Each structure stands twice: as structure tokens, then as C-alpha cells.
Short mmCIF file of C-alpha atoms in Angstrom, two decimals:
data_model
loop_
_atom_site.label_atom_id
_atom_site.label_comp_id
_atom_site.label_asym_id
_atom_site.label_seq_id
_atom_site.Cartn_x
_atom_site.Cartn_y
_atom_site.Cartn_z
CA MET A 1 56.71 88.24 97.09
CA THR A 2 57.97 91.77 97.79
CA GLY A 3 60.12 93.52 100.33
CA PHE A 4 63.50 92.07 99.44
CA ASP A 5 66.69 93.64 100.72
CA LEU A 6 68.50 92.60 97.54
CA ILE A 7 67.62 90.97 94.25
CA ILE A 8 70.24 89.55 91.90
CA ARG A 9 68.64 89.68 88.45
CA ASN A 10 69.22 88.08 85.07
CA GLY A 11 72.11 85.85 86.08
CA THR A 12 72.83 82.19 85.42
CA VAL A 13 72.51 80.51 88.81
CA VAL A 14 74.85 77.53 89.17
CA THR A 15 74.79 75.01 92.01
CA ALA A 16 76.54 71.67 92.35
CA SER A 17 73.57 69.95 90.69
CA ASP A 18 71.72 72.55 88.60
CA THR A 19 72.17 75.45 86.20
CA MET A 20 69.23 77.82 85.66
CA GLN A 21 68.24 81.33 84.68
CA CYS A 22 66.47 83.04 87.58
CA ASP A 23 66.41 85.96 89.98
CA VAL A 24 67.63 85.50 93.56
CA GLY A 25 65.74 87.28 96.33
CA ILE A 26 67.50 88.00 99.62
CA ARG A 27 66.07 89.17 102.94
CA ASN A 28 67.72 89.37 106.37
CA GLY A 29 70.86 87.67 105.10
CA LYS A 30 69.03 84.62 103.71
CA VAL A 31 67.97 83.47 100.27
CA VAL A 32 64.17 83.65 100.38
CA ALA A 33 63.11 83.37 96.74
CA LEU A 34 64.25 81.93 93.42
CA ALA A 35 62.00 82.84 90.51
CA ASP A 36 61.89 83.79 86.87
CA ARG A 37 61.05 87.39 87.74
CA LEU A 38 60.93 88.84 91.25
CA GLY A 39 59.39 92.16 92.30
CA ALA A 40 61.12 95.14 93.88
CA ALA A 41 64.00 95.40 96.34
CA GLU A 42 65.96 98.05 98.17
CA ARG A 43 68.93 97.17 95.99
CA GLU A 44 69.28 95.26 92.75
CA ILE A 45 72.31 93.80 91.02
CA ASP A 46 72.08 93.10 87.30
CA ALA A 47 73.98 89.85 86.71
CA GLY A 48 73.16 89.62 83.01
CA GLY A 49 75.86 87.60 81.25
CA LEU A 50 77.35 86.58 84.61
CA LEU A 51 77.39 83.43 86.75
CA VAL A 52 75.72 83.48 90.17
CA MET A 53 77.31 80.79 92.35
CA PRO A 54 77.59 79.91 96.04
CA GLY A 55 80.37 81.82 97.75
CA GLY A 56 83.51 79.76 98.08
CA ILE A 57 84.34 77.87 101.26
CA ASP A 58 88.05 77.39 101.85
CA SER A 59 88.20 74.63 104.42
CA HIS A 60 92.00 74.55 104.74
CA VAL A 61 93.60 77.84 105.73
CA HIS A 62 96.07 78.87 108.43
CA LEU A 63 95.49 82.29 110.02
CA ALA A 64 97.17 83.79 113.10
CA GLN A 65 98.51 80.35 113.97
CA PRO A 66 101.19 80.29 116.68
CA THR A 67 104.60 78.74 116.02
CA SER A 68 107.29 77.42 118.34
CA ASP A 69 110.34 78.90 116.59
CA GLY A 70 109.64 82.62 116.33
CA THR A 71 108.18 82.47 112.83
CA VAL A 72 105.22 84.82 112.37
CA MET A 73 102.33 84.01 110.05
CA ALA A 74 101.74 86.84 107.58
CA ASP A 75 97.94 86.86 107.76
CA ASP A 76 95.72 87.29 110.76
CA PHE A 77 91.93 86.97 110.60
CA GLU A 78 91.51 90.51 109.33
CA SER A 79 93.86 90.35 106.34
CA GLY A 80 93.17 86.68 105.69
CA THR A 81 89.39 86.99 105.51
CA ARG A 82 89.69 90.21 103.50
CA SER A 83 91.85 88.43 100.96
CA ALA A 84 89.53 85.42 100.94
CA ALA A 85 86.49 87.59 100.22
CA CYS A 86 88.18 89.31 97.30
CA GLY A 87 88.88 85.89 95.79
CA GLY A 88 85.23 84.82 95.85
CA ASN A 89 85.03 83.19 99.29
CA THR A 90 82.39 83.72 101.95
CA THR A 91 83.56 81.23 104.61
CA VAL A 92 86.97 80.02 105.75
CA ILE A 93 87.92 77.25 108.16
CA PRO A 94 91.30 77.90 109.81
CA PHE A 95 93.05 75.65 112.30
CA SER A 96 93.28 76.05 116.05
CA LEU A 97 96.65 74.59 117.04
CA GLN A 98 97.08 72.88 120.38
CA GLU A 99 100.72 73.46 121.28
CA ARG A 100 102.37 70.60 123.16
CA GLY A 101 101.96 70.87 126.89
CA LYS A 102 98.94 73.12 126.53
CA SER A 103 95.19 72.70 126.74
CA LEU A 104 93.22 71.69 123.65
CA LEU A 105 90.16 73.59 124.84
CA ALA A 106 92.17 76.71 125.67
CA SER A 107 93.77 76.69 122.22
CA VAL A 108 90.32 76.83 120.60
CA GLU A 109 89.21 79.64 122.91
CA GLU A 110 92.40 81.60 122.18
CA HIS A 111 91.83 81.26 118.43
CA HIS A 112 88.32 82.62 118.83
CA GLN A 113 89.87 85.61 120.58
CA ARG A 114 92.25 86.13 117.67
CA ALA A 115 89.26 86.19 115.32
CA ALA A 116 87.03 88.44 117.43
CA GLY A 117 86.04 91.64 115.63
CA LYS A 118 88.36 91.02 112.68
CA CYS A 119 86.53 88.89 110.11
CA TYR A 120 85.15 90.20 106.82
CA ILE A 121 83.38 86.88 106.23
CA ASP A 122 82.22 83.96 108.36
CA TYR A 123 84.64 81.45 109.84
CA ALA A 124 84.60 78.03 111.46
CA LEU A 125 87.49 76.13 113.10
CA HIS A 126 89.27 72.81 112.97
CA ALA A 127 91.24 71.62 116.02
CA ILE A 128 94.83 70.39 115.64
CA ILE A 129 95.83 67.85 118.29
CA THR A 130 99.57 67.61 118.94
CA ASP A 131 99.42 66.44 122.57
CA PRO A 132 96.80 63.69 122.89
CA THR A 133 96.77 63.42 126.67
CA PRO A 134 93.88 61.70 128.47
CA GLN A 135 92.69 65.13 129.55
CA ALA A 136 92.71 66.43 125.95
CA LEU A 137 90.94 63.40 124.49
CA GLU A 138 88.54 62.45 127.27
CA GLU A 139 87.69 65.77 128.95
CA GLU A 140 88.38 68.57 126.46
CA LEU A 141 87.58 67.06 123.05
CA PRO A 142 83.90 66.51 123.95
CA GLN A 143 83.62 70.20 124.89
CA VAL A 144 85.40 71.27 121.70
CA VAL A 145 82.98 69.22 119.57
CA GLN A 146 79.96 70.50 121.50
CA GLY A 147 81.21 74.01 120.74
CA GLY A 148 80.86 73.39 117.02
CA VAL A 149 84.45 72.40 116.20
CA THR A 150 83.65 68.97 114.78
CA SER A 151 86.85 68.10 112.91
CA VAL A 152 90.30 67.22 114.21
CA LYS A 153 93.58 67.33 112.31
CA ILE A 154 96.63 65.25 113.13
CA PHE A 155 100.16 65.44 111.73
CA MET A 156 102.50 62.61 110.82
CA THR A 157 105.44 64.98 110.31
CA TYR A 158 107.11 68.11 111.82
CA GLN A 159 109.23 67.86 114.97
CA ASP A 160 106.82 69.56 117.33
CA MET A 161 103.59 68.20 115.84
CA ALA A 162 104.04 64.62 114.61
CA LEU A 163 102.11 61.91 116.43
CA ASN A 164 103.45 58.39 116.71
CA ASP A 165 101.38 55.40 115.62
CA GLY A 166 99.93 54.77 119.06
CA GLU A 167 98.90 58.39 119.45
CA ILE A 168 97.24 58.38 116.02
CA PHE A 169 95.26 55.31 117.07
CA LYS A 170 94.14 57.00 120.31
CA VAL A 171 93.04 60.18 118.54
CA MET A 172 91.01 58.17 116.04
CA GLU A 173 89.34 56.27 118.87
CA ALA A 174 88.45 59.60 120.47
CA THR A 175 87.06 61.13 117.27
CA ARG A 176 85.00 57.97 116.73
CA ARG A 177 83.51 58.31 120.18
CA GLU A 178 82.72 62.02 119.70
CA ASN A 179 81.45 61.69 116.09
CA ALA A 180 84.16 64.06 114.87
CA LEU A 181 85.97 63.86 111.53
CA THR A 182 89.68 62.99 111.49
CA MET A 183 91.91 64.88 109.04
CA VAL A 184 95.53 63.89 108.43
CA HIS A 185 98.68 65.49 107.07
CA ALA A 186 100.35 62.33 105.79
CA GLU A 187 104.15 62.38 105.41
CA ASN A 188 106.64 60.05 107.09
CA PHE A 189 108.58 62.16 109.58
CA ASP A 190 111.45 59.71 110.19
CA ALA A 191 112.06 59.19 106.48
CA ILE A 192 112.14 62.95 105.89
CA GLN A 193 114.70 63.36 108.66
CA GLN A 194 116.94 60.70 107.13
CA MET A 195 116.63 62.20 103.65
CA THR A 196 117.43 65.65 105.03
CA GLU A 197 120.61 64.40 106.72
CA ARG A 198 121.69 62.71 103.49
CA LEU A 199 121.16 65.91 101.45
CA GLU A 200 122.97 68.09 103.97
CA LYS A 201 126.00 65.76 103.95
CA ALA A 202 126.02 66.10 100.15
CA GLY A 203 125.91 69.90 100.42
CA GLN A 204 122.44 70.11 98.84
CA THR A 205 120.94 72.64 101.21
CA GLY A 206 119.19 75.03 98.77
CA PRO A 207 115.40 75.27 98.52
CA ARG A 208 115.25 72.43 95.98
CA GLY A 209 116.45 70.17 98.77
CA HIS A 210 113.09 70.60 100.43
CA ALA A 211 111.40 68.77 97.56
CA GLU A 212 114.17 66.16 97.39
CA SER A 213 113.84 65.43 101.11
CA ARG A 214 110.10 64.79 100.82
CA PRO A 215 109.67 62.59 97.71
CA ILE A 216 106.17 61.34 97.04
CA VAL A 217 107.01 57.92 98.50
CA VAL A 218 107.05 59.41 102.03
CA GLU A 219 103.58 60.83 101.42
CA ARG A 220 102.36 57.58 99.86
CA GLU A 221 103.62 55.45 102.77
CA ALA A 222 102.12 57.71 105.43
CA THR A 223 98.82 57.87 103.58
CA HIS A 224 98.62 54.08 103.45
CA ARG A 225 99.48 53.84 107.15
CA ALA A 226 96.82 56.40 108.09
CA ILE A 227 94.25 54.56 105.98
CA SER A 228 95.18 51.31 107.73
CA PHE A 229 94.67 52.86 111.19
CA ALA A 230 91.34 54.34 110.10
CA GLU A 231 90.25 50.86 108.94
CA LEU A 232 91.31 49.32 112.26
CA VAL A 233 89.44 51.92 114.32
CA ASP A 234 86.52 52.07 111.87
CA VAL A 235 86.47 55.83 111.25
CA PRO A 236 86.24 57.92 108.11
CA LEU A 237 89.47 59.70 107.23
CA PHE A 238 90.09 62.90 105.28
CA VAL A 239 93.57 63.15 103.71
CA VAL A 240 94.59 66.77 103.17
CA HIS A 241 96.69 68.35 100.38
CA VAL A 242 97.30 65.29 98.18
CA SER A 243 100.14 66.07 95.78
CA GLY A 244 100.24 63.38 93.12
CA GLY A 245 99.52 60.06 91.49
CA ASP A 246 101.01 57.61 93.99
CA VAL A 247 98.88 59.02 96.80
CA ILE A 248 95.78 59.16 94.61
CA GLU A 249 96.29 55.44 93.98
CA GLN A 250 96.16 54.83 97.74
CA ILE A 251 92.93 56.83 98.04
CA GLU A 252 91.32 54.91 95.18
CA TRP A 253 92.61 51.58 96.53
CA ALA A 254 90.86 52.33 99.80
CA LYS A 255 87.65 53.41 98.06
CA ARG A 256 87.58 50.17 96.05
CA ARG A 257 87.70 48.28 99.34
CA GLY A 258 84.67 50.21 100.51
CA LEU A 259 86.58 52.26 103.07
CA PRO A 260 85.35 55.79 103.90
CA ILE A 261 88.51 57.57 102.78
CA TYR A 262 88.30 61.08 101.31
CA ALA A 263 90.78 63.71 100.18
CA GLU A 264 91.50 67.19 98.89
CA THR A 265 94.09 68.79 96.61
CA CYS A 266 95.32 72.36 96.17
CA PRO A 267 96.39 74.83 93.43
CA GLN A 268 100.11 74.27 94.02
CA TYR A 269 99.77 70.64 92.91
CA LEU A 270 98.00 71.66 89.69
CA THR A 271 100.20 74.55 88.58
CA LEU A 272 103.62 74.49 90.29
CA THR A 273 106.46 71.96 90.09
CA ALA A 274 109.57 71.14 92.10
CA ASP A 275 111.56 73.08 89.50
CA ASP A 276 110.12 76.29 90.95
CA LEU A 277 112.20 75.63 94.07
CA ASP A 278 115.37 75.86 91.94
CA ASN A 279 115.22 79.66 91.78
CA THR A 280 118.43 81.31 92.96
CA ASN A 281 119.10 83.70 95.87
CA MET A 282 116.58 81.94 98.10
CA GLU A 283 113.75 82.80 95.70
CA GLY A 284 112.94 79.13 95.62
CA SER A 285 111.90 79.33 99.27
CA LYS A 286 108.78 81.18 98.11
CA TYR A 287 107.54 77.79 96.87
CA VAL A 288 108.46 75.75 99.96
CA CYS A 289 105.35 73.98 101.23
CA SER A 290 104.57 70.46 102.37
CA PRO A 291 104.03 68.25 100.58
CA PRO A 292 106.09 70.03 97.91
CA PRO A 293 104.95 70.53 94.32
CA ARG A 294 105.89 67.51 92.20
CA ASP A 295 106.21 67.37 88.39
CA GLU A 296 103.97 67.69 85.35
CA ALA A 297 102.98 64.02 85.44
CA ASN A 298 101.70 64.43 88.98
CA GLN A 299 99.94 67.66 88.01
CA LYS A 300 98.06 65.70 85.35
CA ALA A 301 97.24 62.97 87.86
CA CYS A 302 95.68 65.55 90.19
CA TRP A 303 93.67 67.16 87.38
CA ASP A 304 92.44 63.77 86.23
CA ALA A 305 91.43 62.87 89.78
CA LEU A 306 89.52 66.15 90.12
CA ALA A 307 87.66 65.46 86.89
CA ARG A 308 86.54 61.99 88.01
CA ASP A 309 85.54 63.18 91.51
CA VAL A 310 88.25 61.39 93.48
CA PHE A 311 88.77 64.58 95.49
CA SER A 312 85.93 65.84 97.64
CA THR A 313 87.23 69.39 97.97
CA PHE A 314 89.71 71.86 96.52
CA THR A 315 91.46 74.04 99.11
CA SER A 316 94.27 76.56 99.22
CA ASP A 317 96.25 75.38 102.27
CA HIS A 318 96.88 79.11 102.67
CA CYS A 319 99.89 79.26 105.02
CA PRO A 320 101.58 82.63 104.36
CA PHE A 321 104.98 83.86 105.49
CA ILE A 322 106.56 87.14 104.44
CA TYR A 323 109.58 86.51 102.22
CA GLU A 324 111.60 89.61 103.12
CA SER A 325 111.40 89.18 106.87
CA ASP A 326 113.51 87.79 109.69
CA THR A 327 110.32 86.25 111.09
CA GLY A 328 109.29 84.80 107.72
CA LYS A 329 110.92 82.83 104.91
CA LYS A 330 114.36 84.33 105.64
CA LYS A 331 114.18 84.00 109.41
CA ALA A 332 117.38 81.91 109.52
CA GLY A 333 119.25 84.06 107.00
CA ALA A 334 119.56 84.35 103.24
CA ASP A 335 121.78 81.26 102.86
CA THR A 336 120.10 78.95 105.33
CA SER A 337 119.45 75.26 104.77
CA PHE A 338 116.04 74.41 103.36
CA LYS A 339 115.13 72.66 106.61
CA TYR A 340 114.89 76.02 108.39
CA VAL A 341 112.60 77.66 105.81
CA PRO A 342 109.00 77.96 107.08
CA ASN A 343 106.70 75.60 105.21
CA GLY A 344 103.77 77.27 103.51
CA ILE A 345 102.62 79.56 100.70
CA PRO A 346 99.79 82.07 100.27
CA GLY A 347 96.79 81.20 98.11
CA VAL A 348 93.41 81.91 99.68
CA GLU A 349 92.63 84.71 97.20
CA THR A 350 93.86 82.93 94.08
CA ARG A 351 92.45 79.43 94.78
CA LEU A 352 89.11 79.85 93.03
CA PRO A 353 90.26 81.96 90.05
CA ILE A 354 92.94 79.34 89.32
CA LEU A 355 90.44 76.47 89.52
CA PHE A 356 87.92 78.33 87.37
CA SER A 357 90.42 79.37 84.71
CA LYS A 358 92.51 76.21 84.50
CA GLY A 359 89.57 73.92 85.24
CA VAL A 360 86.34 75.33 83.82
CA SER A 361 87.65 77.70 81.14
CA GLU A 362 90.07 75.10 79.80
CA GLY A 363 87.45 72.34 79.83
CA ARG A 364 88.87 70.06 82.52
CA ILE A 365 85.87 70.25 84.86
CA SER A 366 82.26 71.42 84.54
CA LEU A 367 80.69 74.46 86.20
CA ASN A 368 78.74 72.18 88.51
CA GLN A 369 81.92 70.37 89.51
CA PHE A 370 83.52 73.76 90.19
CA VAL A 371 80.72 74.64 92.61
CA ALA A 372 80.97 71.25 94.33
CA LEU A 373 84.74 71.50 94.71
CA SER A 374 84.77 75.14 95.74
CA ALA A 375 81.78 75.29 98.11
CA THR A 376 79.10 72.60 98.33
CA ASN A 377 81.27 69.63 99.24
CA HIS A 378 83.10 71.68 101.87
CA ALA A 379 79.77 72.50 103.52
CA LYS A 380 78.71 68.85 103.48
CA VAL A 381 82.05 67.42 104.63
CA TYR A 382 82.34 69.89 107.49
CA GLY A 383 78.77 69.99 108.77
CA MET A 384 77.49 73.32 107.41
CA TYR A 385 75.12 72.22 104.64
CA PRO A 386 72.60 73.56 103.59
CA GLN A 387 73.23 76.69 105.65
CA LYS A 388 76.35 77.17 103.55
CA GLY A 389 77.56 75.92 100.18
CA THR A 390 74.48 76.30 98.01
CA ILE A 391 71.90 78.78 96.70
CA ALA A 392 68.59 77.54 98.05
CA ILE A 393 65.65 78.99 99.93
CA GLY A 394 66.64 79.26 103.59
CA SER A 395 70.40 79.14 102.97
CA ASP A 396 72.71 81.96 103.98
CA ALA A 397 72.94 84.52 101.20
CA ASP A 398 76.61 83.77 100.52
CA ILE A 399 77.01 84.37 96.80
CA ALA A 400 79.83 85.07 94.36
CA ILE A 401 78.99 86.61 90.99
CA TRP A 402 81.56 85.65 88.35
CA ASP A 403 82.42 87.10 84.98
CA PRO A 404 83.47 83.97 83.08
CA HIS A 405 85.19 86.03 80.38
CA LYS A 406 87.16 88.48 82.53
CA ARG A 407 90.89 88.15 81.92
CA VAL A 408 93.29 88.76 84.79
CA THR A 409 97.03 88.34 85.20
CA ILE A 410 97.87 87.49 88.80
CA SER A 411 100.29 89.91 90.44
CA GLN A 412 101.24 90.67 94.02
CA SER A 413 100.07 94.27 93.54
CA MET A 414 96.44 93.20 92.98
CA LEU A 415 96.10 90.92 95.99
CA ASN A 416 94.75 91.76 99.42
CA HIS A 417 96.68 89.40 101.68
CA ASN A 418 99.44 90.59 104.02
CA CYS A 419 102.15 88.52 102.34
CA ASP A 420 104.75 90.23 100.17
CA TYR A 421 104.59 87.82 97.21
CA THR A 422 102.41 85.32 95.39
CA PRO A 423 103.78 82.03 94.01
CA TYR A 424 101.40 82.48 91.06
CA GLU A 425 102.90 85.78 89.83
CA GLY A 426 102.25 86.32 86.12
CA MET A 427 99.70 83.52 85.71
CA GLU A 428 97.06 84.48 83.13
CA LEU A 429 93.49 83.63 84.03
CA LYS A 430 90.09 83.69 82.35
CA GLY A 431 87.16 84.10 84.75
CA TYR A 432 87.08 86.12 87.96
CA PRO A 433 84.64 87.01 90.77
CA VAL A 434 83.29 90.55 90.32
CA THR A 435 80.88 90.79 93.29
CA VAL A 436 80.99 88.80 96.52
CA ILE A 437 78.05 88.78 98.95
CA SER A 438 78.23 87.44 102.51
CA ASN A 439 75.00 87.05 104.47
CA GLY A 440 73.27 89.39 102.04
CA GLU A 441 75.88 92.15 102.18
CA VAL A 442 78.37 92.99 99.45
CA VAL A 443 81.88 92.49 100.85
CA ALA A 444 84.01 92.67 97.70
CA GLU A 445 83.74 94.14 94.22
CA ASN A 446 86.20 93.77 91.37
CA GLY A 447 88.88 92.34 93.61
CA ARG A 448 88.65 95.00 96.32
CA PRO A 449 87.02 94.85 99.77
CA VAL A 450 83.96 97.02 100.33
CA GLY A 451 82.74 95.49 103.57
CA SER A 452 84.24 95.97 107.00
CA ALA A 453 86.18 93.82 109.40
CA GLY A 454 84.09 92.49 112.26
CA ARG A 455 80.91 91.62 110.35
CA GLY A 456 81.87 87.98 109.88
CA LYS A 457 80.76 85.52 112.57
CA PHE A 458 81.71 82.12 113.91
CA ILE A 459 79.75 79.19 112.43
CA PRO A 460 79.34 76.30 114.88
CA ARG A 461 79.30 73.15 112.77
CA GLY A 462 77.29 69.99 113.02
CA LYS A 463 78.48 66.46 112.36
CA SER A 464 80.25 65.83 109.08
CA SER A 465 78.21 64.08 106.38
CA LEU A 466 81.10 61.59 106.22
CA VAL A 467 80.71 60.51 109.85
CA PRO A 468 78.11 57.74 110.36
CA THR A 469 75.49 58.01 113.05
CA ARG A 470 76.28 55.42 115.68
CA ARG A 471 74.18 54.07 118.50
CA PRO A 472 75.79 54.38 121.98
CA CYS A 473 76.58 50.65 122.03
CA GLU A 474 78.61 51.05 118.82
CA THR A 475 81.03 53.71 120.12
#
């Protein structure tokens, strides 16, 4: 076969199931040939000594998301997708937040407008439901799902987002009817409020108080409660950003019972600890996220769970706020209580290098597991496979070429996000993406963007592989 737009030669092609030496032929943005030796192309990339893997899919990022308190998210779709591309990603799935009192359908349409003309790589959307009115669940959710937004996230914490038990039940009934996947941020809001009041009375208002106010028991309890509701309604459930052993036990308990319960974890739970929040002069607020980082024992529990495939995906939960800003981490002042510090840290660009270095290079997971956790499982869970998440004939030519021996020390100066810090400053890594290709076009090389904003497109998603096909009489 001849007439390729691009051939990637001499590389080791790695998918979630296979590792092989072959050339990859690309035409019109698709993979069209895999062979020992392909003919000519307009452009060739010599990947000798390098790994050729599916471009990463980060299925948990927050970009241009509105807030109710004047906080401004650091990254919009332009800077967020640029940063993602430079870290080896070719698709991101941000969240469209329905603000209380507003339309669910309109919130999705508004988020599309925020993305229009700005994306370096492809994007999809999840819908966050904070106001589960009959109109939202019965009239608007079907339209949202038909528009390719086939996953819904609910919160069990945060003042302006938490749903009560009855509302959670109603949302799950609605997602069951519409064949959508339910995602949950599981922390007990009332318990966190009580713990926060106790800490404030004791004068413990520094950033470390954030971790103390959200001990793992509040995550464990909420996770068990969400699993119980999912069992009652008979829906699969995806638990996001699991932080440690007690919650992993709940996930495995449910799996042993045959329940369709799935989960993800993130870099902060593998590499950071609550001690990082102890930094003085508000520096600890750079590590404030929810759930908070735990301790080394919980780090090990998360690594062990990754290795034995308890987690379906590995995401960044990229939720960036500028540190030196009155609309960011310091919005309430330099000496504010932890409860006013915006929750979230940047990580979309460093997610995959951290997993590769600490996971593959240090022998905790295999290359094939890396691909599954970084791309393939995301595509399957969120209804994009095999268009995305693999290197196969007919798939989108979304490819990241990695140098497994390249050594990099993470620093703010090297990153492409719009945040003014990274919580992983100074971390030494082995293995880094050197060329990133989205739909057959090179979008990043050696950690720098070479593509242009506006070339990325929206990916309408099908039904999640986790959601069973039901007959009408079963809904």
C-alpha cells in the first residue's frame, strides 16, 4: 500500500494487549496500515529505539468551569488542551457544570461555546448535575445523552453541588433510563462540615486543616453509600479520584459481590502526602485538593491496586487555580482559613510522565497496563473505543511516541499550562513523550506545542462499555 500521509517507522508499537515491532501508516487522520515494512509517505518519523503508543486520554479534567464564588479556573480549553498535548495526550474529557437554578442542556451548550476554536486536541464532555429537577432529568438529560454526552457526574460534597440521598437516587434512575454512566465524587458533606467547625474552634485553620477535615473515613462512608444506591437502582457506578486503602476495600467488596462498581485514581494519591499541606506561608494551599493526599501507606495501597487492575483508569483531576492571584488560591487572603482555599491542583501535563516513570520505569506496572490505564480503558469506559484509545486499522491516528530513557526533572518553567506552579516541582522522571500526533498531525514535540488551537474537535460518545444494554421493559 502506498500514498500515506505519514509513516512512523522502526518503533515498538504498544497497545493494551500487544507489543510488536512494526511501521504505522496514516492517511486522512486514520491508521490505515500496520506492517513490518511500509512503502513511501509524504512524511516519515523514525521511531527507532522509541515506544509508539496510543495518545493519552485524560477523562477527568476541569477546564473553563464556572464557579459561584468569584474563583477563576487557570486553564481554559486553549491552554488546557495545549498542556495536555505536550504531556502525551490526544483527547481530554472536561466537565460541563450545571449551576443550581440553571438549565442542564444550556450548561452543555455553553461549555461547547467555551471550547469552540480553542482546542489543540479532541475533547468530549461529561455533564455535572447539581440541580436534578424534573425538567433536567426527564426533558434535558435525554437530549444531552443524544448529543454524545453519555456520562453524568454527581457530588456528595461542596455546599453548592452536593446532592442529598433522594436526589442521588433520582439521578441514578434517570441515568439508568437513558443508558448513561453515573460518576460520583464520594465524600460526606455533613461530616466534613462538622470536622471543619471543630478544627476552626481549635485554631487549626492552616492548609493542613483541609486534610484533617476530610479524613479517609468520610470518603469511605460516602463511597459505600453511593455503592448501596447503585445496587438499589441497578446501575453501574464509577467512583472518581480514589485516595487510599479504605476506599479501595469498598470497591473490592462491591466487586466480590458481583456489583458493577469501577474506579480511578490520580497522581496526587501516588506521589503526594498530607504533609505537603504543612508548608508555611500558605504554600500548603498549592496541594489542597479533594480528596486530599493521604500518607505513604495509602500511596502503596493505590499503587498495589493499580498493579492488580482494581482501577479502570488513571486520570489527573486537573483543576488548576493560580496561586498568586486574588481569584485563585489566595482569593480570600494570605492568612485565610483552609475552607476558603479553592480545591484543585494542576496535573494534565504531568499525569502520564509520572505514571510511566514511577509505574513502568520502576517496575510497578507493565507497558501494556500503562496503555490501558492511560488510554484504552478510558475509551472503553466512556464510549469512544475503538475510534480512540488504541492503534488499530481504522482508529483515529492519535499516537504518542515515547523515549523510555529520557530523564526529565519537572519544573514549572517547562510546563505549558496557565497555572503559576506545579505540585510536582523537582520530581525526577525517566521516560517522556517526544512526539504527539492527533488525527495524523503532529501537535507537540519535545514538550512544546507545534500544532495550533482550533484543530481539535468535539467527539460525541456512544454508550459506555460498563452500561448494559437493556430492553425497553427493563428500564
